[in-house]
Tab-separated table of C-alpha atoms in Angstrom:
chain	number	residue	atom	x	y	z
A	1	UNK	CA	-0.102	0.041	-0.071
A	2	UNK	CA	2.841	2.249	0.805
A	3	UNK	CA	4.414	1.557	-2.592
A	4	UNK	CA	1.032	2.899	-4.279
A	5	UNK	CA	0.780	6.044	-2.377
A	6	UNK	CA	4.814	6.824	-3.229
A	7	UNK	CA	3.884	6.188	-6.815
A	8	UNK	CA	1.104	8.393	-6.587
A	9	UNK	CA	2.588	10.775	-4.279
A	10	UNK	CA	2.512	13.330	-7.486
A	11	UNK	CA	-1.405	13.170	-7.538
A	12	UNK	CA	-1.782	14.441	-4.175
A	13	UNK	CA	-0.367	17.209	-2.199
A	14	UNK	CA	3.295	18.083	-1.830
A	15	UNK	CA	4.926	20.626	-0.202
A	16	UNK	CA	5.163	22.662	-3.381
A	17	UNK	CA	1.541	21.386	-4.841
A	18	UNK	CA	-0.977	24.035	-5.725
A	19	UNK	CA	-4.493	23.874	-6.162
A	20	UNK	CA	-4.415	24.762	-9.534
A	21	UNK	CA	-1.736	21.666	-10.043
A	22	UNK	CA	-4.223	19.357	-8.642
A	23	UNK	CA	-7.010	20.513	-10.673
A	24	UNK	CA	-4.971	20.514	-13.729
A	25	UNK	CA	-3.897	16.825	-12.735
A	26	UNK	CA	-7.991	15.830	-12.995
A	27	UNK	CA	-8.438	17.909	-15.967
A	28	UNK	CA	-5.860	15.797	-17.901
A	29	UNK	CA	-6.911	12.444	-16.474
A	30	UNK	CA	-10.651	12.990	-17.247
A	31	UNK	CA	-9.495	14.346	-20.916
A	32	UNK	CA	-7.379	11.149	-21.460
A	33	UNK	CA	-10.417	9.038	-20.250
A	34	UNK	CA	-12.760	10.944	-22.750
A	35	UNK	CA	-10.719	10.944	-25.341
A	36	UNK	CA	-9.995	7.319	-25.414
A	37	UNK	CA	-13.925	6.156	-24.527
A	38	UNK	CA	-15.038	8.954	-26.400
A	39	UNK	CA	-12.933	8.478	-29.541
A	40	UNK	CA	-13.853	4.660	-29.850
A	41	UNK	CA	-17.510	5.298	-28.715
A	42	UNK	CA	-17.813	7.985	-31.988
A	43	UNK	CA	-15.529	5.794	-34.279
A	44	UNK	CA	-17.659	2.556	-33.942
A	45	UNK	CA	-21.084	4.724	-34.105
A	46	UNK	CA	-19.914	6.528	-37.398
A	47	UNK	CA	-18.373	3.397	-38.812
A	48	UNK	CA	-21.436	1.365	-38.289
A	49	UNK	CA	-23.610	4.072	-39.356
A	50	UNK	CA	-21.996	4.669	-42.563
A	51	UNK	CA	-21.545	1.047	-43.451
A	52	UNK	CA	-25.262	0.341	-42.715
A	53	UNK	CA	-26.321	3.224	-44.910
A	54	UNK	CA	-24.002	2.230	-47.928
A	55	UNK	CA	-25.334	-1.489	-47.545
A	56	UNK	CA	-28.890	0.170	-47.366
A	57	UNK	CA	-28.094	1.908	-50.423
A	58	UNK	CA	-26.796	-1.178	-51.922
A	59	UNK	CA	-30.027	-3.222	-51.207
A	60	UNK	CA	-32.280	-0.317	-52.594
A	61	UNK	CA	-30.753	-0.100	-55.907
A	62	UNK	CA	-31.863	-2.271	-58.980
A	63	UNK	CA	-30.061	-3.713	-61.498
A	64	UNK	CA	-32.020	-3.423	-65.084
A	65	UNK	CA	-31.179	-4.366	-68.317
A	66	UNK	CA	-31.308	-1.107	-71.085
A	67	UNK	CA	-30.823	-1.314	-74.620
A	68	UNK	CA	-28.410	0.956	-76.161
A	69	UNK	CA	-30.862	3.440	-78.721
A	70	UNK	CA	-28.462	5.373	-80.356
A	71	UNK	CA	-24.934	3.950	-80.992
A	72	UNK	CA	-22.175	5.268	-78.747
A	73	UNK	CA	-19.717	7.728	-80.472
A	74	UNK	CA	-16.329	6.497	-81.443
A	75	UNK	CA	-13.405	7.370	-79.433
A	76	UNK	CA	-11.387	10.149	-82.188
A	77	UNK	CA	-7.882	10.354	-80.179
A	78	UNK	CA	-7.079	8.789	-76.788
A	79	UNK	CA	-7.388	11.619	-74.397
A	80	UNK	CA	-5.259	11.207	-71.188
A	81	UNK	CA	-7.733	10.514	-68.183
A	82	UNK	CA	-10.503	10.225	-71.165
A	83	UNK	CA	-12.507	7.538	-68.774
A	84	UNK	CA	-13.415	4.074	-69.711
A	85	UNK	CA	-16.204	4.575	-71.915
A	86	UNK	CA	-18.595	6.906	-73.797
A	87	UNK	CA	-22.080	7.975	-73.124
A	88	UNK	CA	-24.743	6.524	-75.043
A	89	UNK	CA	-28.779	6.624	-74.973
A	90	UNK	CA	-30.283	3.614	-73.709
A	91	UNK	CA	-33.993	2.941	-72.836
A	92	UNK	CA	-35.044	0.847	-69.811
A	93	UNK	CA	-38.315	-0.496	-68.393
A	94	UNK	CA	-38.904	0.376	-64.561
A	95	UNK	CA	-40.205	-2.362	-62.364
A	96	UNK	CA	-43.603	-0.669	-62.711
A	97	UNK	CA	-43.605	-1.067	-66.409
A	98	UNK	CA	-43.050	2.689	-67.614
A	99	UNK	CA	-40.286	2.864	-70.040
A	100	UNK	CA	-37.499	5.441	-69.296
A	101	UNK	CA	-34.691	6.863	-71.563
A	102	UNK	CA	-31.661	8.431	-70.630
A	103	UNK	CA	-27.476	8.098	-71.088
A	104	UNK	CA	-25.171	5.245	-69.712
A	105	UNK	CA	-21.758	5.002	-69.861
A	106	UNK	CA	-20.784	2.247	-72.483
A	107	UNK	CA	-17.656	1.258	-74.726
A	108	UNK	CA	-16.715	3.609	-77.391
A	109	UNK	CA	-18.545	2.642	-80.475
A	110	UNK	CA	-20.982	0.177	-78.865
A	111	UNK	CA	-23.871	-0.365	-81.378
A	112	UNK	CA	-27.309	0.123	-81.170
A	113	UNK	CA	-29.462	-2.830	-79.726
A	114	UNK	CA	-26.717	-4.008	-77.329
A	115	UNK	CA	-27.604	-4.976	-73.786
A	116	UNK	CA	-25.851	-2.979	-70.875
A	117	UNK	CA	-26.660	-2.783	-67.239
A	118	UNK	CA	-28.156	0.453	-65.712
A	119	UNK	CA	-28.913	0.824	-61.776
A	120	UNK	CA	-32.389	2.545	-60.822
A	121	UNK	CA	-34.399	3.127	-57.739
A	122	UNK	CA	-37.892	1.752	-57.859
A	123	UNK	CA	-39.480	4.486	-59.637
A	124	UNK	CA	-36.903	3.757	-62.583
A	125	UNK	CA	-34.895	6.795	-62.135
A	126	UNK	CA	-31.424	6.242	-63.312
A	127	UNK	CA	-28.778	6.051	-60.225
A	128	UNK	CA	-24.834	5.436	-60.188
A	129	UNK	CA	-23.851	1.757	-59.430
A	130	UNK	CA	-23.733	0.993	-55.406
A	131	UNK	CA	-20.806	0.862	-53.868
A	132	UNK	CA	-19.383	-3.141	-53.373
A	133	UNK	CA	-19.346	-4.713	-49.795
A	134	UNK	CA	-15.712	-4.355	-49.645
A	135	UNK	CA	-15.894	-0.411	-50.667
A	136	UNK	CA	-19.050	-0.192	-48.045
A	137	UNK	CA	-16.685	-2.044	-45.359
A	138	UNK	CA	-13.644	0.690	-46.299
A	139	UNK	CA	-15.951	3.225	-46.239
A	140	UNK	CA	-17.483	2.343	-42.809
A	141	UNK	CA	-13.781	2.259	-41.294
A	142	UNK	CA	-12.856	5.513	-42.727
A	143	UNK	CA	-15.870	7.217	-41.112
A	144	UNK	CA	-14.922	5.483	-38.022
A	145	UNK	CA	-11.042	6.417	-37.893
A	146	UNK	CA	-12.254	10.295	-39.131
A	147	UNK	CA	-14.959	10.367	-36.001
A	148	UNK	CA	-12.137	8.972	-33.493
A	149	UNK	CA	-9.747	11.267	-34.387
A	150	UNK	CA	-11.802	14.377	-34.414
A	151	UNK	CA	-13.019	13.624	-31.089
A	152	UNK	CA	-9.395	13.230	-29.565
A	153	UNK	CA	-8.789	16.342	-31.362
A	154	UNK	CA	-11.729	18.343	-29.827
A	155	UNK	CA	-10.884	16.765	-26.789
A	156	UNK	CA	-7.208	17.561	-27.130
A	157	UNK	CA	-7.978	21.094	-28.009
A	158	UNK	CA	-10.694	21.579	-25.203
A	159	UNK	CA	-8.171	20.238	-22.676
A	160	UNK	CA	-4.955	22.507	-23.708
A	161	UNK	CA	-7.504	25.364	-23.610
A	162	UNK	CA	-8.030	24.425	-20.005
A	163	UNK	CA	-4.594	23.973	-18.845
A	164	UNK	CA	-3.633	27.439	-20.469
A	165	UNK	CA	-6.330	28.870	-18.406
A	166	UNK	CA	-4.594	27.026	-15.324
A	167	UNK	CA	-1.329	28.298	-16.157
A	168	UNK	CA	-2.540	31.810	-16.566
A	169	UNK	CA	-4.101	31.835	-13.009
A	170	UNK	CA	-1.247	29.859	-11.690
A	171	UNK	CA	1.155	32.652	-13.269
A	172	UNK	CA	-1.066	35.278	-11.135
A	173	UNK	CA	-0.644	33.548	-8.412
A	174	UNK	CA	3.172	33.478	-8.201
A	175	UNK	CA	3.391	37.314	-9.353
A	176	UNK	CA	1.210	38.149	-6.209
A	177	UNK	CA	3.357	35.919	-3.802
A	178	UNK	CA	6.205	37.981	-5.388
A	179	UNK	CA	4.815	40.950	-4.564
A	180	UNK	CA	4.038	40.065	-0.937
A	181	UNK	CA	7.633	38.218	-0.168
A	182	UNK	CA	8.878	41.630	-1.862
A	183	UNK	CA	7.043	43.492	0.774
A	184	UNK	CA	8.033	41.333	3.585
A	185	UNK	CA	11.649	41.733	2.756
A	186	UNK	CA	11.613	45.364	2.448
A	187	UNK	CA	10.012	45.453	5.792
A	188	UNK	CA	12.874	43.167	7.322
A	189	UNK	CA	15.787	44.810	5.497
A	190	UNK	CA	14.820	48.622	6.045
């Protein structure tokens, strides 16, 4: 028991320990606990919510077959960063039986009548393809890491602000004590 007391002596009252020192120690301890536990909690919640949202998006999008109505333009010259395909006019039928026409990315030079895949919502409106399960997992992990990191940064900044205020108070106390000591020394010297 004595060994534990000796190790935690910095936490208690020593001959030079001030109230602001003890307060600062408690602030740092609480900040560490909040940063670790809050960061973990924020990371898990954000990661789970992001992954669930992307999975729900994947489940809500429908993969339909569409027919190319107008031939896609042929590539004239290879352009850097030109992408994998060209926009072509396509037609598809939504689950409710209504025909839709829009543009889909297809290989350059795709001829009319070719079947391609489009992604839609339940009403048949064209959407981008959903993310795959690996991308969903990665997105959730990144959201979790960012949320945890953000929590740690906010707690750290708040702690730094409190410690600066404590330091300002500590220095003001020292200034006051030096003035009092100076007055006592002048009385005894004079």
